[in-house]
mmCIF file with all atom_site columns, C-alpha atoms in Angstrom:
data_model
loop_
_atom_site.group_PDB
_atom_site.id
_atom_site.type_symbol
_atom_site.label_atom_id
_atom_site.label_alt_id
_atom_site.label_comp_id
_atom_site.label_asym_id
_atom_site.label_entity_id
_atom_site.label_seq_id
_atom_site.pdbx_PDB_ins_code
_atom_site.Cartn_x
_atom_site.Cartn_y
_atom_site.Cartn_z
_atom_site.occupancy
_atom_site.B_iso_or_equiv
_atom_site.pdbx_formal_charge
_atom_site.auth_seq_id
_atom_site.auth_comp_id
_atom_site.auth_asym_id
_atom_site.auth_atom_id
_atom_site.pdbx_PDB_model_num
ATOM 1   C CA . LYS A 1 1   ? 26.505  183.523 216.128 1.00 89.00 ? 259 LYS A CA 1
ATOM 2   C CA . GLN A 1 2   ? 23.165  181.903 215.303 1.00 93.00 ? 260 GLN A CA 1
ATOM 3   C CA . GLU A 1 3   ? 20.721  184.043 213.375 1.00 94.00 ? 261 GLU A CA 1
ATOM 4   C CA . VAL A 1 4   ? 17.124  183.153 212.580 1.00 95.00 ? 262 VAL A CA 1
ATOM 5   C CA . THR A 1 5   ? 15.309  184.721 209.653 1.00 96.00 ? 263 THR A CA 1
ATOM 6   C CA . GLN A 1 6   ? 11.675  184.546 208.623 1.00 96.00 ? 264 GLN A CA 1
ATOM 7   C CA . ILE A 1 7   ? 10.719  185.668 205.143 1.00 94.00 ? 265 ILE A CA 1
ATOM 8   C CA . PRO A 1 8   ? 8.328   187.157 204.182 1.00 94.00 ? 266 PRO A CA 1
ATOM 9   C CA . ALA A 1 9   ? 7.543   189.501 207.064 1.00 94.00 ? 267 ALA A CA 1
ATOM 10  C CA . ALA A 1 10  ? 3.889   189.510 206.007 1.00 96.00 ? 268 ALA A CA 1
ATOM 11  C CA . LEU A 1 11  ? 1.685   187.302 203.862 1.00 96.00 ? 269 LEU A CA 1
ATOM 12  C CA . SER A 1 12  ? -1.924  187.610 202.760 1.00 97.00 ? 270 SER A CA 1
ATOM 13  C CA . VAL A 1 13  ? -3.783  184.709 201.118 1.00 96.00 ? 271 VAL A CA 1
ATOM 14  C CA . PRO A 1 14  ? -7.421  183.815 200.374 1.00 97.00 ? 272 PRO A CA 1
ATOM 15  C CA . GLU A 1 15  ? -9.253  181.427 202.659 1.00 97.00 ? 273 GLU A CA 1
ATOM 16  C CA . GLY A 1 16  ? -8.919  177.769 201.757 1.00 97.00 ? 274 GLY A CA 1
ATOM 17  C CA . GLU A 1 17  ? -5.431  177.926 200.302 1.00 97.00 ? 275 GLU A CA 1
ATOM 18  C CA . ASN A 1 18  ? -2.583  175.765 201.491 1.00 97.00 ? 276 ASN A CA 1
ATOM 19  C CA . LEU A 1 19  ? 0.433   177.831 202.461 1.00 96.00 ? 277 LEU A CA 1
ATOM 20  C CA . VAL A 1 20  ? 4.025   177.563 203.628 1.00 97.00 ? 278 VAL A CA 1
ATOM 21  C CA . LEU A 1 21  ? 5.855   179.764 206.104 1.00 98.00 ? 279 LEU A CA 1
ATOM 22  C CA . ASN A 1 22  ? 9.645   179.773 206.075 1.00 98.00 ? 280 ASN A CA 1
ATOM 23  C CA . CYS A 1 23  ? 12.277  179.864 208.792 1.00 98.00 ? 281 CYS A CA 1
ATOM 24  C CA . SER A 1 24  ? 16.015  179.777 208.142 1.00 98.00 ? 282 SER A CA 1
ATOM 25  C CA . PHE A 1 25  ? 18.928  179.570 210.554 1.00 97.00 ? 283 PHE A CA 1
ATOM 26  C CA . THR A 1 26  ? 22.641  180.042 210.023 1.00 96.00 ? 284 THR A CA 1
ATOM 27  C CA . ASP A 1 27  ? 24.145  177.318 212.248 1.00 93.00 ? 285 ASP A CA 1
ATOM 28  C CA . SER A 1 28  ? 22.936  173.759 211.787 1.00 92.00 ? 286 SER A CA 1
ATOM 29  C CA . ALA A 1 29  ? 24.071  172.667 215.288 1.00 92.00 ? 287 ALA A CA 1
ATOM 30  C CA . ILE A 1 30  ? 20.657  173.146 216.850 1.00 93.00 ? 288 ILE A CA 1
ATOM 31  C CA . TYR A 1 31  ? 19.012  171.175 219.667 1.00 93.00 ? 289 TYR A CA 1
ATOM 32  C CA . ASN A 1 32  ? 15.458  171.745 218.515 1.00 94.00 ? 290 ASN A CA 1
ATOM 33  C CA . LEU A 1 33  ? 13.219  174.175 216.662 1.00 96.00 ? 291 LEU A CA 1
ATOM 34  C CA . GLN A 1 34  ? 9.859   175.470 217.805 1.00 96.00 ? 292 GLN A CA 1
ATOM 35  C CA . TRP A 1 35  ? 7.006   177.179 215.984 1.00 98.00 ? 293 TRP A CA 1
ATOM 36  C CA . PHE A 1 36  ? 4.703   179.555 217.847 1.00 97.00 ? 294 PHE A CA 1
ATOM 37  C CA . ARG A 1 37  ? 1.618   181.557 217.068 1.00 98.00 ? 295 ARG A CA 1
ATOM 38  C CA . GLN A 1 38  ? 0.919   185.026 218.465 1.00 97.00 ? 296 GLN A CA 1
ATOM 39  C CA . ASP A 1 39  ? -2.399  186.860 218.221 1.00 96.00 ? 297 ASP A CA 1
ATOM 40  C CA . PRO A 1 40  ? -2.315  190.690 218.438 1.00 91.00 ? 298 PRO A CA 1
ATOM 41  C CA . GLY A 1 41  ? -1.567  191.903 221.958 1.00 90.00 ? 299 GLY A CA 1
ATOM 42  C CA . LYS A 1 42  ? -1.407  188.364 223.306 1.00 93.00 ? 300 LYS A CA 1
ATOM 43  C CA . GLY A 1 43  ? 1.186   185.886 224.461 1.00 94.00 ? 301 GLY A CA 1
ATOM 44  C CA . LEU A 1 44  ? 2.649   183.091 222.347 1.00 96.00 ? 302 LEU A CA 1
ATOM 45  C CA . THR A 1 45  ? 1.121   179.668 221.855 1.00 96.00 ? 303 THR A CA 1
ATOM 46  C CA . SER A 1 46  ? 3.377   176.726 221.108 1.00 95.00 ? 304 SER A CA 1
ATOM 47  C CA . LEU A 1 47  ? 2.376   174.944 217.888 1.00 97.00 ? 305 LEU A CA 1
ATOM 48  C CA . LEU A 1 48  ? 5.049   172.377 217.159 1.00 97.00 ? 306 LEU A CA 1
ATOM 49  C CA . LEU A 1 49  ? 8.450   171.385 218.501 1.00 95.00 ? 307 LEU A CA 1
ATOM 50  C CA . ILE A 1 50  ? 10.876  169.448 216.289 1.00 96.00 ? 308 ILE A CA 1
ATOM 51  C CA . GLN A 1 51  ? 13.907  167.794 217.821 1.00 94.00 ? 309 GLN A CA 1
ATOM 52  C CA . SER A 1 52  ? 17.139  167.948 215.838 1.00 93.00 ? 310 SER A CA 1
ATOM 53  C CA . SER A 1 53  ? 16.878  164.229 215.072 1.00 94.00 ? 311 SER A CA 1
ATOM 54  C CA . GLN A 1 54  ? 13.401  164.584 213.564 1.00 95.00 ? 312 GLN A CA 1
ATOM 55  C CA . ARG A 1 55  ? 12.415  165.581 210.037 1.00 96.00 ? 313 ARG A CA 1
ATOM 56  C CA . GLU A 1 56  ? 8.840   166.674 210.673 1.00 96.00 ? 314 GLU A CA 1
ATOM 57  C CA . GLN A 1 57  ? 6.014   167.021 213.147 1.00 96.00 ? 315 GLN A CA 1
ATOM 58  C CA . THR A 1 58  ? 2.284   167.212 212.540 1.00 97.00 ? 316 THR A CA 1
ATOM 59  C CA . SER A 1 59  ? -0.622  168.616 214.516 1.00 96.00 ? 317 SER A CA 1
ATOM 60  C CA . GLY A 1 60  ? -3.997  168.792 212.841 1.00 97.00 ? 318 GLY A CA 1
ATOM 61  C CA . ARG A 1 61  ? -3.744  171.015 209.753 1.00 97.00 ? 319 ARG A CA 1
ATOM 62  C CA . LEU A 1 62  ? -0.177  172.006 210.619 1.00 98.00 ? 320 LEU A CA 1
ATOM 63  C CA . ASN A 1 63  ? 2.978   170.249 209.490 1.00 98.00 ? 321 ASN A CA 1
ATOM 64  C CA . ALA A 1 64  ? 6.457   171.456 210.313 1.00 97.00 ? 322 ALA A CA 1
ATOM 65  C CA . SER A 1 65  ? 9.560   170.140 208.586 1.00 97.00 ? 323 SER A CA 1
ATOM 66  C CA . LEU A 1 66  ? 13.210  170.492 209.497 1.00 97.00 ? 324 LEU A CA 1
ATOM 67  C CA . ASP A 1 67  ? 16.261  170.282 207.228 1.00 97.00 ? 325 ASP A CA 1
ATOM 68  C CA . LYS A 1 68  ? 19.278  170.951 209.403 1.00 94.00 ? 326 LYS A CA 1
ATOM 69  C CA . SER A 1 69  ? 21.821  170.614 206.604 1.00 93.00 ? 327 SER A CA 1
ATOM 70  C CA . SER A 1 70  ? 20.259  173.477 204.677 1.00 96.00 ? 328 SER A CA 1
ATOM 71  C CA . GLY A 1 71  ? 19.314  175.456 207.790 1.00 97.00 ? 329 GLY A CA 1
ATOM 72  C CA . ARG A 1 72  ? 15.627  175.540 206.980 1.00 97.00 ? 330 ARG A CA 1
ATOM 73  C CA . SER A 1 73  ? 12.265  174.783 208.517 1.00 98.00 ? 331 SER A CA 1
ATOM 74  C CA . THR A 1 74  ? 8.858   175.201 206.962 1.00 98.00 ? 332 THR A CA 1
ATOM 75  C CA . LEU A 1 75  ? 5.422   175.395 208.538 1.00 98.00 ? 333 LEU A CA 1
ATOM 76  C CA . TYR A 1 76  ? 2.726   174.086 206.211 1.00 98.00 ? 334 TYR A CA 1
ATOM 77  C CA . ILE A 1 77  ? -0.854  175.126 206.913 1.00 98.00 ? 335 ILE A CA 1
ATOM 78  C CA . ALA A 1 78  ? -3.518  173.185 205.040 1.00 98.00 ? 336 ALA A CA 1
ATOM 79  C CA . ALA A 1 79  ? -6.902  174.589 204.072 1.00 97.00 ? 337 ALA A CA 1
ATOM 80  C CA . SER A 1 80  ? -6.294  177.972 205.703 1.00 97.00 ? 338 SER A CA 1
ATOM 81  C CA . GLN A 1 81  ? -9.082  179.659 207.676 1.00 97.00 ? 339 GLN A CA 1
ATOM 82  C CA . PRO A 1 82  ? -9.576  183.279 208.819 1.00 96.00 ? 340 PRO A CA 1
ATOM 83  C CA . GLY A 1 83  ? -8.898  182.071 212.378 1.00 97.00 ? 341 GLY A CA 1
ATOM 84  C CA . ASP A 1 84  ? -5.358  181.187 211.299 1.00 98.00 ? 342 ASP A CA 1
ATOM 85  C CA . SER A 1 85  ? -4.600  184.906 210.950 1.00 98.00 ? 343 SER A CA 1
ATOM 86  C CA . ALA A 1 86  ? -1.809  185.671 213.406 1.00 98.00 ? 344 ALA A CA 1
ATOM 87  C CA . THR A 1 87  ? 1.938   186.188 213.590 1.00 97.00 ? 345 THR A CA 1
ATOM 88  C CA . TYR A 1 88  ? 3.945   182.989 213.383 1.00 98.00 ? 346 TYR A CA 1
ATOM 89  C CA . LEU A 1 89  ? 7.369   182.862 215.022 1.00 97.00 ? 347 LEU A CA 1
ATOM 90  C CA . CYS A 1 90  ? 10.067  180.238 214.914 1.00 97.00 ? 348 CYS A CA 1
ATOM 91  C CA . ALA A 1 91  ? 12.900  179.803 217.382 1.00 96.00 ? 349 ALA A CA 1
ATOM 92  C CA . VAL A 1 92  ? 15.887  177.476 217.653 1.00 95.00 ? 350 VAL A CA 1
ATOM 93  C CA . SER A 1 93  ? 17.701  176.285 220.753 1.00 93.00 ? 351 SER A CA 1
ATOM 94  C CA . GLU A 1 94  ? 21.341  175.318 220.936 1.00 88.00 ? 352 GLU A CA 1
ATOM 95  C CA . VAL A 1 95  ? 23.290  173.233 223.422 1.00 80.00 ? 353 VAL A CA 1
ATOM 96  C CA . ASP A 1 96  ? 26.183  175.702 223.347 1.00 78.00 ? 354 ASP A CA 1
ATOM 97  C CA . SER A 1 97  ? 23.867  178.547 224.338 1.00 78.00 ? 355 SER A CA 1
ATOM 98  C CA . ASN A 1 98  ? 22.505  176.649 227.338 1.00 74.00 ? 356 ASN A CA 1
ATOM 99  C CA . TYR A 1 99  ? 19.396  175.794 225.308 1.00 79.00 ? 357 TYR A CA 1
ATOM 100 C CA . GLN A 1 100 ? 18.254  179.392 225.145 1.00 85.00 ? 358 GLN A CA 1
ATOM 101 C CA . LEU A 1 101 ? 15.985  180.201 222.228 1.00 91.00 ? 359 LEU A CA 1
ATOM 102 C CA . ILE A 1 102 ? 17.101  182.394 219.337 1.00 92.00 ? 360 ILE A CA 1
ATOM 103 C CA . TRP A 1 103 ? 14.073  183.968 217.680 1.00 94.00 ? 361 TRP A CA 1
ATOM 104 C CA . GLY A 1 104 ? 13.013  185.007 214.236 1.00 94.00 ? 362 GLY A CA 1
ATOM 105 C CA . ALA A 1 105 ? 11.065  188.257 213.877 1.00 94.00 ? 363 ALA A CA 1
ATOM 106 C CA . GLY A 1 106 ? 7.953   186.439 212.674 1.00 95.00 ? 364 GLY A CA 1
ATOM 107 C CA . THR A 1 107 ? 5.661   186.303 209.658 1.00 96.00 ? 365 THR A CA 1
ATOM 108 C CA . LYS A 1 108 ? 2.339   188.121 209.951 1.00 96.00 ? 366 LYS A CA 1
ATOM 109 C CA . LEU A 1 109 ? -0.288  186.002 208.197 1.00 98.00 ? 367 LEU A CA 1
ATOM 110 C CA . ILE A 1 110 ? -3.645  187.334 207.046 1.00 98.00 ? 368 ILE A CA 1
ATOM 111 C CA . ILE A 1 111 ? -6.265  184.932 205.715 1.00 97.00 ? 369 ILE A CA 1
ATOM 112 C CA . LYS A 1 112 ? -8.885  186.773 203.673 1.00 96.00 ? 370 LYS A CA 1
ATOM 113 C CA . PRO A 1 113 ? -12.461 185.402 203.859 1.00 93.00 ? 371 PRO A CA 1
ATOM 114 C CA . ASP B 2 1   ? -6.760  175.802 234.946 1.00 61.00 ? 140 ASP B CA 1
ATOM 115 C CA . GLY B 2 2   ? -3.063  175.235 234.508 1.00 69.00 ? 141 GLY B CA 1
ATOM 116 C CA . GLY B 2 3   ? -1.082  178.034 233.007 1.00 93.00 ? 142 GLY B CA 1
ATOM 117 C CA . ILE B 2 4   ? 0.934   181.196 233.420 1.00 96.00 ? 143 ILE B CA 1
ATOM 118 C CA . THR B 2 5   ? -0.563  184.388 234.815 1.00 97.00 ? 144 THR B CA 1
ATOM 119 C CA . GLN B 2 6   ? 1.011   187.769 234.212 1.00 97.00 ? 145 GLN B CA 1
ATOM 120 C CA . SER B 2 7   ? -0.122  190.957 235.881 1.00 96.00 ? 146 SER B CA 1
ATOM 121 C CA . PRO B 2 8   ? -0.840  193.716 235.338 1.00 96.00 ? 147 PRO B CA 1
ATOM 122 C CA . LYS B 2 9   ? -1.820  193.504 231.683 1.00 95.00 ? 148 LYS B CA 1
ATOM 123 C CA . TYR B 2 10  ? -1.241  197.239 231.193 1.00 96.00 ? 149 TYR B CA 1
ATOM 124 C CA . LEU B 2 11  ? 1.032   199.461 233.266 1.00 94.00 ? 150 LEU B CA 1
ATOM 125 C CA . PHE B 2 12  ? 1.988   203.110 233.008 1.00 93.00 ? 151 PHE B CA 1
ATOM 126 C CA . ARG B 2 13  ? 5.090   204.454 234.671 1.00 89.00 ? 152 ARG B CA 1
ATOM 127 C CA . LYS B 2 14  ? 6.596   207.852 235.113 1.00 89.00 ? 153 LYS B CA 1
ATOM 128 C CA . GLU B 2 15  ? 10.260  208.263 234.341 1.00 87.00 ? 154 GLU B CA 1
ATOM 129 C CA . GLY B 2 16  ? 12.435  207.516 237.351 1.00 87.00 ? 155 GLY B CA 1
ATOM 130 C CA . GLN B 2 17  ? 10.049  204.979 238.883 1.00 91.00 ? 156 GLN B CA 1
ATOM 131 C CA . ASN B 2 18  ? 10.662  201.283 239.404 1.00 93.00 ? 157 ASN B CA 1
ATOM 132 C CA . VAL B 2 19  ? 7.850   198.892 238.514 1.00 95.00 ? 158 VAL B CA 1
ATOM 133 C CA . THR B 2 20  ? 7.424   195.176 239.147 1.00 96.00 ? 159 THR B CA 1
ATOM 134 C CA . LEU B 2 21  ? 5.706   192.783 236.763 1.00 97.00 ? 160 LEU B CA 1
ATOM 135 C CA . SER B 2 22  ? 4.278   189.615 238.238 1.00 98.00 ? 161 SER B CA 1
ATOM 136 C CA . CYS B 2 23  ? 4.529   186.130 236.721 1.00 98.00 ? 162 CYS B CA 1
ATOM 137 C CA . GLU B 2 24  ? 2.996   183.064 238.376 1.00 98.00 ? 163 GLU B CA 1
ATOM 138 C CA . GLN B 2 25  ? 2.804   179.535 236.984 1.00 97.00 ? 164 GLN B CA 1
ATOM 139 C CA . ASN B 2 26  ? 1.033   176.414 238.235 1.00 96.00 ? 165 ASN B CA 1
ATOM 140 C CA . LEU B 2 27  ? 2.533   174.033 235.688 1.00 95.00 ? 166 LEU B CA 1
ATOM 141 C CA . ASN B 2 28  ? 5.215   172.806 238.119 1.00 94.00 ? 167 ASN B CA 1
ATOM 142 C CA . HIS B 2 29  ? 7.895   173.890 235.659 1.00 94.00 ? 168 HIS B CA 1
ATOM 143 C CA . ASP B 2 30  ? 11.459  174.321 236.849 1.00 93.00 ? 169 ASP B CA 1
ATOM 144 C CA . ALA B 2 31  ? 12.499  176.922 234.274 1.00 94.00 ? 170 ALA B CA 1
ATOM 145 C CA . MET B 2 32  ? 11.051  180.409 233.903 1.00 95.00 ? 171 MET B CA 1
ATOM 146 C CA . TYR B 2 33  ? 11.938  183.207 231.503 1.00 96.00 ? 172 TYR B CA 1
ATOM 147 C CA . TRP B 2 34  ? 11.340  186.906 230.867 1.00 97.00 ? 173 TRP B CA 1
ATOM 148 C CA . TYR B 2 35  ? 11.357  188.246 227.324 1.00 97.00 ? 174 TYR B CA 1
ATOM 149 C CA . ARG B 2 36  ? 10.946  191.688 225.869 1.00 97.00 ? 175 ARG B CA 1
ATOM 150 C CA . GLN B 2 37  ? 9.164   192.198 222.560 1.00 95.00 ? 176 GLN B CA 1
ATOM 151 C CA . ASP B 2 38  ? 9.454   195.334 220.439 1.00 92.00 ? 177 ASP B CA 1
ATOM 152 C CA . PRO B 2 39  ? 7.650   195.900 217.116 1.00 84.00 ? 178 PRO B CA 1
ATOM 153 C CA . GLY B 2 40  ? 9.331   194.207 214.161 1.00 75.00 ? 179 GLY B CA 1
ATOM 154 C CA . GLN B 2 41  ? 11.924  192.438 216.292 1.00 79.00 ? 180 GLN B CA 1
ATOM 155 C CA . GLY B 2 42  ? 12.313  188.948 217.613 1.00 82.00 ? 181 GLY B CA 1
ATOM 156 C CA . LEU B 2 43  ? 11.915  188.249 221.303 1.00 92.00 ? 182 LEU B CA 1
ATOM 157 C CA . ARG B 2 44  ? 14.906  189.188 223.430 1.00 94.00 ? 183 ARG B CA 1
ATOM 158 C CA . LEU B 2 45  ? 15.768  187.360 226.626 1.00 94.00 ? 184 LEU B CA 1
ATOM 159 C CA . ILE B 2 46  ? 16.060  189.483 229.771 1.00 97.00 ? 185 ILE B CA 1
ATOM 160 C CA . TYR B 2 47  ? 16.547  186.912 232.551 1.00 97.00 ? 186 TYR B CA 1
ATOM 161 C CA . TYR B 2 48  ? 15.929  183.232 233.072 1.00 94.00 ? 187 TYR B CA 1
ATOM 162 C CA . SER B 2 49  ? 15.866  180.857 235.998 1.00 95.00 ? 188 SER B CA 1
ATOM 163 C CA . GLN B 2 50  ? 16.284  177.097 235.824 1.00 92.00 ? 189 GLN B CA 1
ATOM 164 C CA . ILE B 2 51  ? 15.829  176.431 239.533 1.00 93.00 ? 190 ILE B CA 1
ATOM 165 C CA . VAL B 2 52  ? 14.603  178.159 242.659 1.00 95.00 ? 191 VAL B CA 1
ATOM 166 C CA . ASN B 2 53  ? 17.022  180.712 244.154 1.00 95.00 ? 192 ASN B CA 1
ATOM 167 C CA . ASP B 2 54  ? 19.078  180.848 240.977 1.00 94.00 ? 193 ASP B CA 1
ATOM 168 C CA . PHE B 2 55  ? 18.794  182.995 237.848 1.00 96.00 ? 194 PHE B CA 1
ATOM 169 C CA . GLN B 2 56  ? 20.943  184.062 234.933 1.00 94.00 ? 195 GLN B CA 1
ATOM 170 C CA . LYS B 2 57  ? 21.216  187.211 232.841 1.00 96.00 ? 196 LYS B CA 1
ATOM 171 C CA . GLY B 2 58  ? 19.976  187.087 229.292 1.00 94.00 ? 197 GLY B CA 1
ATOM 172 C CA . ASP B 2 59  ? 20.978  189.282 226.383 1.00 92.00 ? 198 ASP B CA 1
ATOM 173 C CA . ILE B 2 60  ? 19.452  192.528 227.676 1.00 95.00 ? 199 ILE B CA 1
ATOM 174 C CA . ALA B 2 61  ? 19.538  192.327 231.497 1.00 97.00 ? 200 ALA B CA 1
ATOM 175 C CA . GLU B 2 62  ? 20.779  195.877 232.112 1.00 96.00 ? 201 GLU B CA 1
ATOM 176 C CA . GLY B 2 63  ? 18.182  197.940 233.961 1.00 96.00 ? 202 GLY B CA 1
ATOM 177 C CA . TYR B 2 64  ? 16.175  194.887 235.059 1.00 97.00 ? 203 TYR B CA 1
ATOM 178 C CA . SER B 2 65  ? 16.199  192.679 238.144 1.00 97.00 ? 204 SER B CA 1
ATOM 179 C CA . VAL B 2 66  ? 14.473  189.424 239.110 1.00 98.00 ? 205 VAL B CA 1
ATOM 180 C CA . SER B 2 67  ? 14.049  187.042 242.018 1.00 97.00 ? 206 SER B CA 1
ATOM 181 C CA . ARG B 2 68  ? 13.100  183.362 242.220 1.00 97.00 ? 207 ARG B CA 1
ATOM 182 C CA . GLU B 2 69  ? 12.183  182.646 245.820 1.00 97.00 ? 208 GLU B CA 1
ATOM 183 C CA . LYS B 2 70  ? 9.423   180.220 244.920 1.00 97.00 ? 209 LYS B CA 1
ATOM 184 C CA . LYS B 2 71  ? 9.140   177.717 242.090 1.00 96.00 ? 210 LYS B CA 1
ATOM 185 C CA . GLU B 2 72  ? 5.880   179.167 240.864 1.00 97.00 ? 211 GLU B CA 1
ATOM 186 C CA . SER B 2 73  ? 6.860   182.865 240.904 1.00 98.00 ? 212 SER B CA 1
ATOM 187 C CA . PHE B 2 74  ? 9.366   184.902 238.893 1.00 98.00 ? 213 PHE B CA 1
ATOM 188 C CA . PRO B 2 75  ? 8.747   188.663 239.217 1.00 98.00 ? 214 PRO B CA 1
ATOM 189 C CA . LEU B 2 76  ? 10.563  191.174 237.019 1.00 98.00 ? 215 LEU B CA 1
ATOM 190 C CA . THR B 2 77  ? 11.450  194.673 238.210 1.00 97.00 ? 216 THR B CA 1
ATOM 191 C CA . VAL B 2 78  ? 12.026  197.334 235.587 1.00 96.00 ? 217 VAL B CA 1
ATOM 192 C CA . THR B 2 79  ? 14.268  199.882 237.246 1.00 94.00 ? 218 THR B CA 1
ATOM 193 C CA . SER B 2 80  ? 14.812  203.547 236.484 1.00 89.00 ? 219 SER B CA 1
ATOM 194 C CA . ALA B 2 81  ? 18.167  202.538 234.995 1.00 87.00 ? 220 ALA B CA 1
ATOM 195 C CA . GLN B 2 82  ? 16.410  200.960 232.006 1.00 88.00 ? 221 GLN B CA 1
ATOM 196 C CA . LYS B 2 83  ? 16.678  203.693 229.361 1.00 88.00 ? 222 LYS B CA 1
ATOM 197 C CA . ASN B 2 84  ? 13.904  202.582 227.043 1.00 90.00 ? 223 ASN B CA 1
ATOM 198 C CA . PRO B 2 85  ? 11.455  200.475 229.054 1.00 93.00 ? 224 PRO B CA 1
ATOM 199 C CA . THR B 2 86  ? 8.327   200.942 226.939 1.00 94.00 ? 225 THR B CA 1
ATOM 200 C CA . ALA B 2 87  ? 7.683   197.465 225.520 1.00 95.00 ? 226 ALA B CA 1
ATOM 201 C CA . PHE B 2 88  ? 5.613   194.299 225.707 1.00 96.00 ? 227 PHE B CA 1
ATOM 202 C CA . TYR B 2 89  ? 6.952   191.897 228.341 1.00 97.00 ? 228 TYR B CA 1
ATOM 203 C CA . LEU B 2 90  ? 6.373   188.154 228.132 1.00 97.00 ? 229 LEU B CA 1
ATOM 204 C CA . CYS B 2 91  ? 6.912   185.546 230.816 1.00 97.00 ? 230 CYS B CA 1
ATOM 205 C CA . ALA B 2 92  ? 7.353   181.885 229.925 1.00 96.00 ? 231 ALA B CA 1
ATOM 206 C CA . SER B 2 93  ? 8.001   178.585 231.649 1.00 95.00 ? 232 SER B CA 1
ATOM 207 C CA . GLY B 2 94  ? 9.224   175.179 230.570 1.00 93.00 ? 233 GLY B CA 1
ATOM 208 C CA . GLN B 2 95  ? 10.131  171.806 231.970 1.00 86.00 ? 234 GLN B CA 1
ATOM 209 C CA . GLY B 2 96  ? 13.843  171.308 231.599 1.00 76.00 ? 235 GLY B CA 1
ATOM 210 C CA . ALA B 2 97  ? 16.422  172.768 229.270 1.00 74.00 ? 236 ALA B CA 1
ATOM 211 C CA . GLY B 2 98  ? 15.320  172.919 225.654 1.00 79.00 ? 237 GLY B CA 1
ATOM 212 C CA . GLY B 2 99  ? 11.767  171.933 226.485 1.00 84.00 ? 238 GLY B CA 1
ATOM 213 C CA . GLU B 2 100 ? 8.568   173.318 225.055 1.00 89.00 ? 239 GLU B CA 1
ATOM 214 C CA . LEU B 2 101 ? 7.829   176.828 226.291 1.00 92.00 ? 240 LEU B CA 1
ATOM 215 C CA . PHE B 2 102 ? 4.490   178.071 227.575 1.00 94.00 ? 241 PHE B CA 1
ATOM 216 C CA . PHE B 2 103 ? 3.769   181.787 227.680 1.00 96.00 ? 242 PHE B CA 1
ATOM 217 C CA . GLY B 2 104 ? 1.638   184.157 229.682 1.00 97.00 ? 243 GLY B CA 1
ATOM 218 C CA . GLU B 2 105 ? -0.587  186.790 228.075 1.00 96.00 ? 244 GLU B CA 1
ATOM 219 C CA . GLY B 2 106 ? 1.997   189.533 228.441 1.00 96.00 ? 245 GLY B CA 1
ATOM 220 C CA . SER B 2 107 ? 2.277   192.890 230.193 1.00 97.00 ? 246 SER B CA 1
ATOM 221 C CA . ARG B 2 108 ? 2.456   196.133 228.247 1.00 96.00 ? 247 ARG B CA 1
ATOM 222 C CA . LEU B 2 109 ? 4.527   198.807 229.982 1.00 95.00 ? 248 LEU B CA 1
ATOM 223 C CA . THR B 2 110 ? 4.360   202.418 228.856 1.00 94.00 ? 249 THR B CA 1
ATOM 224 C CA . VAL B 2 111 ? 6.612   205.117 230.250 1.00 90.00 ? 250 VAL B CA 1
ATOM 225 C CA . LEU B 2 112 ? 5.003   208.528 230.293 1.00 85.00 ? 251 LEU B CA 1
#
């Protein structure tokens, strides 16, 4: 059974630093992987979607990579800003599970001014 | 504006009452989903629908019911059979299986 893990559960860094958030999964037979952002008490916002055939995707200051063989994805945030403070969640979909998403518990990121 | 609208944002329920959470989307998406979110846990799928008049149980469907009579609407009823209904409920939609998901702002249900 697929399991998705995000470590650490919380991270605090000074403004301006580049940082990496981690997502690991136990079964490499995924269809795609998605990264989301969630602000407190709000819904989720899709950040990046990486298909299983892709190695990375970029959007602005965000870059997500995917290494299926090792069961890992990273979300790189360049030049962090206080507005980046949020919880970041990753989720994988599988063909065998009818494409339903399996979620990590998230990493709560705090950017200190 | 295109998007997903959930209502109400906050809801209080007495034990033994059924409540219905609304989810409407104008993105013309075929698939719609209901998730439950509890502190410190990943999202858990309650129900999903990939086409009008059809829906499937997710991992935690017991105590919940849904309908999909229109493409743009996917209401969730939390019944009195749900033993621990206090949670944050999220509705999402997407175009096709495995596609990017778009979420509403969520509904927070508290049982008094």
